[in-house]
CSV table of C-alpha atoms in Angstrom, one decimal:
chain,number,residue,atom,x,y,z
A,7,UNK,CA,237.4,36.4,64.2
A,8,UNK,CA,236.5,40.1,63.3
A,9,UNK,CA,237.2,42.4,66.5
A,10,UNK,CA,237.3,46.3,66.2
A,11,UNK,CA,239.6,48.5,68.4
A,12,UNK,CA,238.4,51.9,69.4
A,13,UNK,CA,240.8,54.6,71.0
A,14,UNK,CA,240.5,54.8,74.8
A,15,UNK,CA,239.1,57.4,76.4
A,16,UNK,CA,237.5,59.4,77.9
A,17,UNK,CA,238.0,62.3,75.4
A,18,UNK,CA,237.7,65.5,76.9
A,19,UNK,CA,237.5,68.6,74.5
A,20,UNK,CA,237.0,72.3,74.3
A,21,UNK,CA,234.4,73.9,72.1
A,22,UNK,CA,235.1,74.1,68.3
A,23,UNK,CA,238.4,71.5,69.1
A,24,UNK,CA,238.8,69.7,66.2
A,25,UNK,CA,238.0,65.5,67.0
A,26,UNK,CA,240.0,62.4,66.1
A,27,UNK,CA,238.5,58.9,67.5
A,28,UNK,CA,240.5,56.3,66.2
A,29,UNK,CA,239.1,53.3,65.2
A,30,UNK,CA,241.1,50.4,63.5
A,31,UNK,CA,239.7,46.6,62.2
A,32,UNK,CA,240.4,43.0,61.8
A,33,UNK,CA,237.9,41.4,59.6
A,34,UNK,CA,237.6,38.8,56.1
A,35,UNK,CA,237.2,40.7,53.5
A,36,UNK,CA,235.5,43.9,53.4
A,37,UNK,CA,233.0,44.7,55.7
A,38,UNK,CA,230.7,47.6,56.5
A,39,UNK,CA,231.9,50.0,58.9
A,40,UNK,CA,229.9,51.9,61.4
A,41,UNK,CA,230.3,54.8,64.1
A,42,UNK,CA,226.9,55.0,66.3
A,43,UNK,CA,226.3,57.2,69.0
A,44,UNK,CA,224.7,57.0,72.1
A,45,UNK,CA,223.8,60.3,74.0
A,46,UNK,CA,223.1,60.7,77.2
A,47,UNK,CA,220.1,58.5,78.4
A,48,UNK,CA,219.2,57.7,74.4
A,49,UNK,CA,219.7,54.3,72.7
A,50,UNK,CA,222.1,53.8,70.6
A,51,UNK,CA,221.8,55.9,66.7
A,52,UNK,CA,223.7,54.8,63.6
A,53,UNK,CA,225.9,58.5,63.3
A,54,UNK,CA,227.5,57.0,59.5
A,55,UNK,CA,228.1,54.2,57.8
A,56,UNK,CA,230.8,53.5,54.6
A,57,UNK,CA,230.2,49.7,53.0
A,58,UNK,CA,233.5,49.8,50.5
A,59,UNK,CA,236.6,50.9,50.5
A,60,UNK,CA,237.3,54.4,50.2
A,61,UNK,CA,233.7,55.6,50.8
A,62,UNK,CA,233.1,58.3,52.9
A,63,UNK,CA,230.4,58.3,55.0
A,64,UNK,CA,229.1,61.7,57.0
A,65,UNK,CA,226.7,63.1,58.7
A,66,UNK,CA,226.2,65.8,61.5
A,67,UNK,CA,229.3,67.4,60.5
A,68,UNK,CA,230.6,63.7,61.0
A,69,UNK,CA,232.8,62.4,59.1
A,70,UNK,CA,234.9,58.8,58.6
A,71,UNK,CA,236.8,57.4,55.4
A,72,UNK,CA,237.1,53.4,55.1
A,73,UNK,CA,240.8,53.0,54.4
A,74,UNK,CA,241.3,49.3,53.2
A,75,UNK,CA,245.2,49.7,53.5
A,76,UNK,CA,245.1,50.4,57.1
A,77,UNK,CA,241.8,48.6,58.2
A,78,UNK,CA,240.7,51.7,59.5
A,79,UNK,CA,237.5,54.0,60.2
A,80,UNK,CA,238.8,57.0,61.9
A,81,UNK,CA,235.8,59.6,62.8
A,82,UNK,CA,237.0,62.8,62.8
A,83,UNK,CA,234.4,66.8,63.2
A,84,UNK,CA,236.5,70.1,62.6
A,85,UNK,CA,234.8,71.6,65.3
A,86,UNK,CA,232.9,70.5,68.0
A,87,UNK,CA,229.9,71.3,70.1
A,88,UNK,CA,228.4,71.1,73.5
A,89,UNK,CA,225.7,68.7,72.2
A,90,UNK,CA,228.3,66.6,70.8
A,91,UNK,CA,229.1,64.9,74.1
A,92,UNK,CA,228.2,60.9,74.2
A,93,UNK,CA,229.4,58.2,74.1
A,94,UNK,CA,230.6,57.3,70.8
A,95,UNK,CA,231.2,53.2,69.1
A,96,UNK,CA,232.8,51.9,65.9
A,97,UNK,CA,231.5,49.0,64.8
A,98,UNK,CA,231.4,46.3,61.8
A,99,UNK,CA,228.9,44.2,60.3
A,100,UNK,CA,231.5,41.1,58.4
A,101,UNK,CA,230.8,39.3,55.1
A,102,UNK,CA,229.1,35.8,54.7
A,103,UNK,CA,226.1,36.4,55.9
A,104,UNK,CA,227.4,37.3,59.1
A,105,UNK,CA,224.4,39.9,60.4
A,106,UNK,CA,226.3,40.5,63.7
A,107,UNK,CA,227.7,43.8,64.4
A,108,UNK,CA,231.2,43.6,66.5
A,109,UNK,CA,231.5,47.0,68.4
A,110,UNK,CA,234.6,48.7,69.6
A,111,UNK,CA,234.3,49.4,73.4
A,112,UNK,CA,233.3,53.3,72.9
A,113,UNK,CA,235.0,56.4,73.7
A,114,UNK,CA,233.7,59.1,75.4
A,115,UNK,CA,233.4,62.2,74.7
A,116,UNK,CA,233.2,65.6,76.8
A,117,UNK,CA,232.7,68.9,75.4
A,118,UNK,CA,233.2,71.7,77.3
A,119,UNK,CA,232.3,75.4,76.5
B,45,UNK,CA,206.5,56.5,63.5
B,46,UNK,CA,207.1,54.4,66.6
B,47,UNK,CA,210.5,52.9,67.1
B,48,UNK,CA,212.0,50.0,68.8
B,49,UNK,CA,210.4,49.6,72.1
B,50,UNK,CA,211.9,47.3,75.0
B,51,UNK,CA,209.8,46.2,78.5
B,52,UNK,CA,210.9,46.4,80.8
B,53,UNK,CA,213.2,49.3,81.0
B,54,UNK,CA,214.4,48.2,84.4
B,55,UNK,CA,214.7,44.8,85.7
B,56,UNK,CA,215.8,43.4,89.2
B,57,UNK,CA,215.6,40.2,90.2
B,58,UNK,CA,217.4,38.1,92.6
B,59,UNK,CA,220.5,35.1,91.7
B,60,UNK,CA,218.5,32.3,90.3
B,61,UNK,CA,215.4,33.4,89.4
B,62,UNK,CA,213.8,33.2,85.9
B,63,UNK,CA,213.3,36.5,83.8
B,64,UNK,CA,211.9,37.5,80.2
B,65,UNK,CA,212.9,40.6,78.7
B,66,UNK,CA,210.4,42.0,75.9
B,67,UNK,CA,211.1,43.7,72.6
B,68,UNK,CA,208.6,45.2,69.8
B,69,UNK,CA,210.3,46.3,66.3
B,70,UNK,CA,209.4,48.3,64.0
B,71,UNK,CA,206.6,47.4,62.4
B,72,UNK,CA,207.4,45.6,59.1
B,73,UNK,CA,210.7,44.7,59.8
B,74,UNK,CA,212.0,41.1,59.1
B,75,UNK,CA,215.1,41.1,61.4
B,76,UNK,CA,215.9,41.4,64.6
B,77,UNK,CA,219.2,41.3,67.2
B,78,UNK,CA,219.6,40.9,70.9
B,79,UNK,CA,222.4,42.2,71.9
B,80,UNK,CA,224.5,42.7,75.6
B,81,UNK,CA,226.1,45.6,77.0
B,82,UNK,CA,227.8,45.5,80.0
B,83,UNK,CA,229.0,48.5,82.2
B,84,UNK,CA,232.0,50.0,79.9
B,85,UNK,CA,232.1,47.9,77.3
B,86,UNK,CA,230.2,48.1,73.8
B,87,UNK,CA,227.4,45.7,72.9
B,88,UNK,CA,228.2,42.2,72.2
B,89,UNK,CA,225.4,39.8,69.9
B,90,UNK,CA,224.0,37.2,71.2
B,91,UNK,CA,221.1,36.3,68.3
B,92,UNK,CA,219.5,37.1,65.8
B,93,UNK,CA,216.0,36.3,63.8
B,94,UNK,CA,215.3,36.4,60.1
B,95,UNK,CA,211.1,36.3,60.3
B,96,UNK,CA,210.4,33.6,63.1
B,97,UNK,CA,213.5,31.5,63.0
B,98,UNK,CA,216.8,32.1,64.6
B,99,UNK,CA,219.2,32.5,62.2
B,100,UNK,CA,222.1,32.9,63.9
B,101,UNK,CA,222.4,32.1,68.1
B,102,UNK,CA,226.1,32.1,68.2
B,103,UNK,CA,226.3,34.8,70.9
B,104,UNK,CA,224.0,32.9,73.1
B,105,UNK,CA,226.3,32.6,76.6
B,106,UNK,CA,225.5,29.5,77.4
B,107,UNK,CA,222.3,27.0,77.6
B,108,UNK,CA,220.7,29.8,80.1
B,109,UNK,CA,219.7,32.0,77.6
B,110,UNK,CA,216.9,31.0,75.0
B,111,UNK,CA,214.6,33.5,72.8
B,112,UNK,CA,211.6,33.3,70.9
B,113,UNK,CA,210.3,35.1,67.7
B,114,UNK,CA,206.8,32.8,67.6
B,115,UNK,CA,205.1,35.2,64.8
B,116,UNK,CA,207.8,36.8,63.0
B,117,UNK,CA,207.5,40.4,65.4
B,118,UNK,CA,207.7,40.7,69.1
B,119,UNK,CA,210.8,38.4,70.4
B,120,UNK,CA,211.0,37.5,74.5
B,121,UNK,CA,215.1,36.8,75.3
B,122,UNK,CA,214.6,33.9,77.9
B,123,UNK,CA,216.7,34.1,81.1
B,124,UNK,CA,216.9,30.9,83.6
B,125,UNK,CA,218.4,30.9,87.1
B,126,UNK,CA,220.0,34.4,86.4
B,127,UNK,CA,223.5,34.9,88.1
B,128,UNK,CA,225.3,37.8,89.3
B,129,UNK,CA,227.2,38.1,85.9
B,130,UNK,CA,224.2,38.5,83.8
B,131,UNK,CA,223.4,42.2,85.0
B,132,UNK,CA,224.3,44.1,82.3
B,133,UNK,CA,221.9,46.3,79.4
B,134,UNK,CA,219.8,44.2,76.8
B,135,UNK,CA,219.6,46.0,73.8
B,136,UNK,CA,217.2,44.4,70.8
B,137,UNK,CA,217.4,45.7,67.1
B,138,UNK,CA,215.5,45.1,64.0
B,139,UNK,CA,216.4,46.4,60.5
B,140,UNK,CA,213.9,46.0,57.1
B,141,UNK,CA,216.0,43.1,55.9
B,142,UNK,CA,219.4,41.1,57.1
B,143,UNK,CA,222.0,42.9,54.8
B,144,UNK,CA,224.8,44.9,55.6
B,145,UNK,CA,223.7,48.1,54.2
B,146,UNK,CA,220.4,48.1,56.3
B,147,UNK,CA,220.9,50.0,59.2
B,148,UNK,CA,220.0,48.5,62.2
B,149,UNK,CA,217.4,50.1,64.9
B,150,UNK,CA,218.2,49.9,68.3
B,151,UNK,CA,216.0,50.4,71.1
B,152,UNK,CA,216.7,51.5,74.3
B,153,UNK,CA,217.4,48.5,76.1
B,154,UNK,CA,216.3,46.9,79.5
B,155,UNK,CA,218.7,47.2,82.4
B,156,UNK,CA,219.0,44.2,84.3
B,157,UNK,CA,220.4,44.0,88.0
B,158,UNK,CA,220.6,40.5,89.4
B,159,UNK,CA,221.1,40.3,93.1
């Protein structure tokens, strides 16, 4: 079945760090690929979305490719913030008229000033 | 405008009791997910309605569980004779339409504790 595996964390950063979360896939077909976010004591918000290969999806400085070749969805910001601390999950919506979303386990991340 | 809203946002309850957790989408939209998250972990589905119907109740833990969309907006997710393993965070979701470019909503999910 489709899974999606998230780097483990927690991440803990300095202020204006660059950020890698990796996020790799096993899926049929091509799916859409998410990365939500959920901040401290908010619900969970869609942070960008890519539904083919090779798009690009950003937002918030945000950023993630969907790389077919390597099944993966890596989010990556060239410099980070204080606000940016959450907790942060990849996730995939398959094919067939599968509506489920399979989420990655989260990473967190810390920002420190 | 408003967005998905879940009651309660706290629920404890003690090992085999009965509980219904609530959840109002955003107006006008046709689908809508329940989904579990436990401590640590991301959210896992366990349904999901297209208008009144379930659509898809694959993620549905076992014959416990049972939810209801009766007029194609508010659902109830059904819980009977609740054990220990069931504390965990409901989170419910609608988006406009089931497709995979249509974001789904989330709301912010009912904490249950069972005892």
């Amino acid at each position: 079945g489709n899974s999606v595996t998230q780097m483990e964390g927690p991440v803990t950063l300095s202020e204006e760090a660059f950020l890698t979360i990796n996020c790799t896939y096993t899926a049929t077909g091509y799916p859409s690929l998410f990365w939500y976010v959920q901040y401290p004591g908010e619900g969970l918000q869609l942070l960008l979305k890519a539904t083919k290969a090779d798009d690009k999806g950003s937002n918030k400085g945000f950023e993630a490719t969907y790389r077919k070749e390597t099944t993966s969805f890596h989010l990556e910001k060239g410099s980070v913030q204080v606000s940016d601390s959450a907790v942060y999950f990849c996730a995939l919506l398959g094919i067939q008229g599968a509506q489920k979303l399979v989420f990655g386990q989260g990473t967190r991340l810390t920002i420190n000033p | 405008g408003a967005g998905v809203s879940q009651t309660p946002s706290n629920k404890v309850t003690e090992k085999g009791k009965y509980v219904e957790l609530r959840c109002d989408p955003i107006s006008g939209h046709t689908a809508l997910y329940w989904y579990r998250q436990s401590l640590g972990q991301g959210p896992e589905f366990l349904i999901y309605f297209q208008g009144t119907g379930a659509a898809d109740d694959s993620g549905l833990p076992n014959d416990r569980f049972f939810a209801v969309r009766p007029e194609g907006s508010v659902s109830t997710l059904k819980i009977q004779r609740t054990e220990r393993g069931d504390s965990a965070v409901y989170l419910c979701a609608s988006s406009s339409e089931a497709a995979s470019y249509n974001e789904q909503f989330f709301g912010p999910g009912t904490r249950l504790t069972v005892l």
